[in-house]
PDB file of C-alpha atoms and ligand atoms in Angstrom:
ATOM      1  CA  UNK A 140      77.497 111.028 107.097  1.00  0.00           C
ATOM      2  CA  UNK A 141      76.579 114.351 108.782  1.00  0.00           C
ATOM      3  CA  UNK A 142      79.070 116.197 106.150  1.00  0.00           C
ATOM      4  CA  UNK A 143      78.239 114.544 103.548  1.00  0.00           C
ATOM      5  CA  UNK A 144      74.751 115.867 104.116  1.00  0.00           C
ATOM      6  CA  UNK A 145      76.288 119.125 104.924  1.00  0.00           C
ATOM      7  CA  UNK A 146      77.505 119.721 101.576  1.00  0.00           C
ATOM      8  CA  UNK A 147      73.848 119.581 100.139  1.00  0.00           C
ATOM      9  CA  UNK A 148      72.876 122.114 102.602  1.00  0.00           C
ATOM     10  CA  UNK A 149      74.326 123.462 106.070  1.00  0.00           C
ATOM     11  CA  UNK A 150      70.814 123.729 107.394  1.00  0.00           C
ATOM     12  CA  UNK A 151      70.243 120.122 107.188  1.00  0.00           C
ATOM     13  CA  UNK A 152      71.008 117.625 109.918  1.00  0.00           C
ATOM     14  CA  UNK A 153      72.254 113.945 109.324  1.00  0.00           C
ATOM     15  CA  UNK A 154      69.151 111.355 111.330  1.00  0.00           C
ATOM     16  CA  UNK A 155      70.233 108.138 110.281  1.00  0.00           C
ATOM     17  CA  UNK A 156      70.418 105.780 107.258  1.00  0.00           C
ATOM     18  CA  UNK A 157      69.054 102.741 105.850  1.00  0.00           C
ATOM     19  CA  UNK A 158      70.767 100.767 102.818  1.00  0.00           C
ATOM     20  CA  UNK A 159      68.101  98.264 100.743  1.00  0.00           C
ATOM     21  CA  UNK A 160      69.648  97.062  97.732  1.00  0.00           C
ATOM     22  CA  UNK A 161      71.366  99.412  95.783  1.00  0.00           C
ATOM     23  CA  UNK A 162      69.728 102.358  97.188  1.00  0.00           C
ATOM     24  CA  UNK A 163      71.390 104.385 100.482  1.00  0.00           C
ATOM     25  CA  UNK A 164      68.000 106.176 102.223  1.00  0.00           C
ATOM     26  CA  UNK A 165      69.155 108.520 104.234  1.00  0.00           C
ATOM     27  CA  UNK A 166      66.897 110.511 106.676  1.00  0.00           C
ATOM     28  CA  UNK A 167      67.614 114.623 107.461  1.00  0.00           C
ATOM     29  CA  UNK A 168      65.996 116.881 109.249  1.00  0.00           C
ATOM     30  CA  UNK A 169      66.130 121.173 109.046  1.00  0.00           C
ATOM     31  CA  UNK A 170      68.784 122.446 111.455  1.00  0.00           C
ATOM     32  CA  UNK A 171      66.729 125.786 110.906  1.00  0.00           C
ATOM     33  CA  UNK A 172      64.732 127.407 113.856  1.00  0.00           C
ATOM     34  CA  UNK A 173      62.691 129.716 111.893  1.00  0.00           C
ATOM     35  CA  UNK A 174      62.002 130.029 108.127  1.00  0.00           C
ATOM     36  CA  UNK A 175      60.707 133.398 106.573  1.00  0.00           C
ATOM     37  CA  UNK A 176      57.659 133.314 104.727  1.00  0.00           C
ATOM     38  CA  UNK A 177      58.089 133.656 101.253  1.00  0.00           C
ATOM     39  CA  UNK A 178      55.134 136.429 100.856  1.00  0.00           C
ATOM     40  CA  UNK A 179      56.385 138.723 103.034  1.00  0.00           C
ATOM     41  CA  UNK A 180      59.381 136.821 104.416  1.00  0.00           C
ATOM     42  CA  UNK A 181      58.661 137.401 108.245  1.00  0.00           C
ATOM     43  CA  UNK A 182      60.348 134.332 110.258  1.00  0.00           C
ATOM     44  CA  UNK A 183      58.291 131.864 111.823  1.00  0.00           C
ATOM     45  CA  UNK A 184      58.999 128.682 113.956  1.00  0.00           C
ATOM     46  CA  UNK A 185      55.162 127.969 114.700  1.00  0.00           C
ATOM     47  CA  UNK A 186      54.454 124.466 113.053  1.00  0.00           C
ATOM     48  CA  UNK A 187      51.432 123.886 111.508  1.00  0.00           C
ATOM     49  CA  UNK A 188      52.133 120.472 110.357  1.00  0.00           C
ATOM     50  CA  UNK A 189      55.077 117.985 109.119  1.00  0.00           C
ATOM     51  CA  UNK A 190      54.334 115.469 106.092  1.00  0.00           C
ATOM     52  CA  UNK A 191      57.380 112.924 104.775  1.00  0.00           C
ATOM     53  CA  UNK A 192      59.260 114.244 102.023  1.00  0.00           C
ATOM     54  CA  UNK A 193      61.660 112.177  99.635  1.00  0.00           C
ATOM     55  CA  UNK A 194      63.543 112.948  96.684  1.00  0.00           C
ATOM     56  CA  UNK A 195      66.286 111.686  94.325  1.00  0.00           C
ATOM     57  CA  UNK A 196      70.556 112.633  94.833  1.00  0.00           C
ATOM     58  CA  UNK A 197      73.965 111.755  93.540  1.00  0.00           C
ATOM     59  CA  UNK A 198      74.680 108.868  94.352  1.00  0.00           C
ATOM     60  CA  UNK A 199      77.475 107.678  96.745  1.00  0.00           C
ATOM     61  CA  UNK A 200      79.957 104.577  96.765  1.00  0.00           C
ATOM     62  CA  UNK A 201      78.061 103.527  93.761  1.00  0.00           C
ATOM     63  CA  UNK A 202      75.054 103.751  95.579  1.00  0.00           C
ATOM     64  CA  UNK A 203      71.487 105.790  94.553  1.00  0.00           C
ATOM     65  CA  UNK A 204      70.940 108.261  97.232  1.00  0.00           C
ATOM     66  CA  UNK A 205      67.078 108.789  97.929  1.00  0.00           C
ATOM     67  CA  UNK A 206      66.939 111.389 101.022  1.00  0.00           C
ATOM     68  CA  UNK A 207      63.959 111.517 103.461  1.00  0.00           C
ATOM     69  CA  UNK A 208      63.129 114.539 105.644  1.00  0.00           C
ATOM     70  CA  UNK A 209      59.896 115.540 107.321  1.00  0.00           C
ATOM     71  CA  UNK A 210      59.534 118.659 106.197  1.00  0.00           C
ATOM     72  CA  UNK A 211      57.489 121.665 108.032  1.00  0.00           C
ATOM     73  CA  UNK A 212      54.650 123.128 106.988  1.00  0.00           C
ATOM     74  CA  UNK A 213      54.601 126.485 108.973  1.00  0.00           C
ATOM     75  CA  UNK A 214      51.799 128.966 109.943  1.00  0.00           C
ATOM     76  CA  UNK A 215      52.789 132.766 108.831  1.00  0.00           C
ATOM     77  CA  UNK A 216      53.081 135.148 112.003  1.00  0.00           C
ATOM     78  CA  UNK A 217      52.084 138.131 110.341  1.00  0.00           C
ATOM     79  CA  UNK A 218      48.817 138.985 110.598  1.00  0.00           C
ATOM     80  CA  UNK A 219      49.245 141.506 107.805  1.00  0.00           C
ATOM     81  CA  UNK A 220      50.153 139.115 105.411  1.00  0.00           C
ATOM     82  CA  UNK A 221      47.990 136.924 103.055  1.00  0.00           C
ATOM     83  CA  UNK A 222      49.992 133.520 103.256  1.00  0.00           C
ATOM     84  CA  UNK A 223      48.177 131.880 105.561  1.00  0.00           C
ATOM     85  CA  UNK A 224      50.437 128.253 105.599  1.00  0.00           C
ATOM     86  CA  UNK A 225      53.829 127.915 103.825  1.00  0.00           C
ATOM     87  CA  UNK A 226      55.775 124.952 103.292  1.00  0.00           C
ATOM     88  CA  UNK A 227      59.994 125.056 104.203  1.00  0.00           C
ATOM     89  CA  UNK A 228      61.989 125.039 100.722  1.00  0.00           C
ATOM     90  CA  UNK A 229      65.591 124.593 100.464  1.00  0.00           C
ATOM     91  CA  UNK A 230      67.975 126.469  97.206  1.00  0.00           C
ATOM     92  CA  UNK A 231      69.151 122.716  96.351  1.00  0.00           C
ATOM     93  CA  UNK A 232      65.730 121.309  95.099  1.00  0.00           C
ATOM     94  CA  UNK A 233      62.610 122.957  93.313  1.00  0.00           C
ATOM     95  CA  UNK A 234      59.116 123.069  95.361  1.00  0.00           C
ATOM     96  CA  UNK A 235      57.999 120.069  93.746  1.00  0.00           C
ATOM     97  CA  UNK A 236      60.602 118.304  92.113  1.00  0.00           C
ATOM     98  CA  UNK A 237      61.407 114.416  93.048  1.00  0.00           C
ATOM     99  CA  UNK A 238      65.162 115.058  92.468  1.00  0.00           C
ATOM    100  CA  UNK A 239      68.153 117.624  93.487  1.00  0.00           C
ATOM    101  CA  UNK A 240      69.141 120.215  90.918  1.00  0.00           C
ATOM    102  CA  UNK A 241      73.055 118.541  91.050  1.00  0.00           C
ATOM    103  CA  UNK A 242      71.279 115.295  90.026  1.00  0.00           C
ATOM    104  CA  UNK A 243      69.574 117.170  87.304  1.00  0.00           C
ATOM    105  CA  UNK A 244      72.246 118.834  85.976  1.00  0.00           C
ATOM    106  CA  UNK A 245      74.470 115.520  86.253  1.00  0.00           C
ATOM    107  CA  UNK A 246      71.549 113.538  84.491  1.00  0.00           C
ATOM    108  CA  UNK A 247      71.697 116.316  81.315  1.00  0.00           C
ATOM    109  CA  UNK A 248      75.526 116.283  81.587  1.00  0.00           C
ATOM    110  CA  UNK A 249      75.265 112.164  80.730  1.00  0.00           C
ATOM    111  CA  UNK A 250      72.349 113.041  78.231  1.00  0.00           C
ATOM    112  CA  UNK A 251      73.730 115.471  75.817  1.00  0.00           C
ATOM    113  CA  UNK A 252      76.270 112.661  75.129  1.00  0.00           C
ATOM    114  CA  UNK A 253      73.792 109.443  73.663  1.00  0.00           C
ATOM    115  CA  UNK A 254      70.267 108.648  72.877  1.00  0.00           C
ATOM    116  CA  UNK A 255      68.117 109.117  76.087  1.00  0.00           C
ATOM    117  CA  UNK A 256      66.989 105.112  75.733  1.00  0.00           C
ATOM    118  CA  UNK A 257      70.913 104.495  76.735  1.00  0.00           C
ATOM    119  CA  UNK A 258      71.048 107.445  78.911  1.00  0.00           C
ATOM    120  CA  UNK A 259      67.764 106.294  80.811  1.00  0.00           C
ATOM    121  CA  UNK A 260      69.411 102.606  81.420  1.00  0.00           C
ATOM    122  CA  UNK A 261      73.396 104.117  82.338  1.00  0.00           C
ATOM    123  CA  UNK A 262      71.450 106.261  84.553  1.00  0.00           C
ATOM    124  CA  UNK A 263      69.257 103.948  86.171  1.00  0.00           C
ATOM    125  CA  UNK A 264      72.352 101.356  86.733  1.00  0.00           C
ATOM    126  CA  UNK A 265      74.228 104.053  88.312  1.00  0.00           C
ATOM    127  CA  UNK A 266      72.727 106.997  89.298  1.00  0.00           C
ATOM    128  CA  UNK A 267      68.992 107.441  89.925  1.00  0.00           C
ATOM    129  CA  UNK A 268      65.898 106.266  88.920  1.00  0.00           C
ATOM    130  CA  UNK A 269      64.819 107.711  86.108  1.00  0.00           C
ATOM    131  CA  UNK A 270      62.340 107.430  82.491  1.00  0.00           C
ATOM    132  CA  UNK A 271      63.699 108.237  79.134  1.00  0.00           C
ATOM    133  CA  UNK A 272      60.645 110.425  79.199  1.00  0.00           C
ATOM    134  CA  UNK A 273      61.767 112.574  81.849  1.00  0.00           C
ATOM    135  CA  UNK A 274      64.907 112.891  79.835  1.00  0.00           C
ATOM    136  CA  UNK A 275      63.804 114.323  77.649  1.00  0.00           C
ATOM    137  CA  UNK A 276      61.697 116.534  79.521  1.00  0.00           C
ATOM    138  CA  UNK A 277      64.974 118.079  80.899  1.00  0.00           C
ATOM    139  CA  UNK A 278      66.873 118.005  78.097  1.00  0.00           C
ATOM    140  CA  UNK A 279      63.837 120.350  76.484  1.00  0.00           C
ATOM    141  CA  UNK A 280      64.044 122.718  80.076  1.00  0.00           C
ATOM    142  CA  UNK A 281      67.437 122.589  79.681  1.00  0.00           C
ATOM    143  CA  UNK A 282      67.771 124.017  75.820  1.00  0.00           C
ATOM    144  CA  UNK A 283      65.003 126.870  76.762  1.00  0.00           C
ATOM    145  CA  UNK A 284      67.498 127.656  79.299  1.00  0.00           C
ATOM    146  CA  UNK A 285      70.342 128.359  77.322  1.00  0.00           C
TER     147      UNK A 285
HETATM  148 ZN1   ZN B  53      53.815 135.907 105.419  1.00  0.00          ZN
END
């Protein structure tokens, strides 16, 4: 399981796994001993806080994939800089966003091809969770991309 989780990111570490129903959860934690600030990008290892994290990935053996870490919120060491807090991000996910950007891009890949009311319910059966709204949400990110 540890490379499986490997190939979403080599600084995250395989904790253990949970399967209830049709969804795998698997836990992770950073492999990372410092992170650099993104204001002035000065590492730091000194944790303010943790909080639970979860969000939305391909799926595997038929299964949805809905990965849990407890991310680090970490104080900036440089007294120089304004950033007082910063949260740990990783390249395979925005800030904010409830789902991988593989999943995203596979979810548009299955939506340019039928109505986003089938697209929703294929990709809810197979892959993740997901709203027709939110379709079409990415579908719309996704043209303004282009
Ligand atoms: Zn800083």
């Amino acid at each position: 399981m540890d490379a499986i989780i490997k190939y979403l990111d080599k600084s995250l570490d395989y904790v253990s796994h949970e399967l209830m129903k049709d969804t795998l959860y698997i836990t992770v934690k950073s492999n990372l001993e410092s992170v650099p600030c993104p204001e002035c990008l000065m590492e730091s290892s000194k944790v303010h806080c943790r909080y639970k994290k979860s969000f939305q990935d391909l799926p595997i053996q038929g299964k949805k994939v809905v990965i849990i870490i407890k991310n680090r919120n970490l104080f900036c060491v440089n007294p120089e800089c304004p950033r007082y807090t910063f949260s740990e991000t990783f390249d395979f996910i925005d800030a904010k966003a409830k789902k991988t950007r593989r999943l995203m891009d596979e979810i548009v890949r299955v939506s340019l091809t039928q109505s986003s009311v089938s697209a929703a319910s294929y990709l809810s059966e197979t892959t993740a969770d997901i709203k027709k709204s939110s379709i079409c949400n990415y579908l719309k990110k996704n043209d303004n991309l282009r």
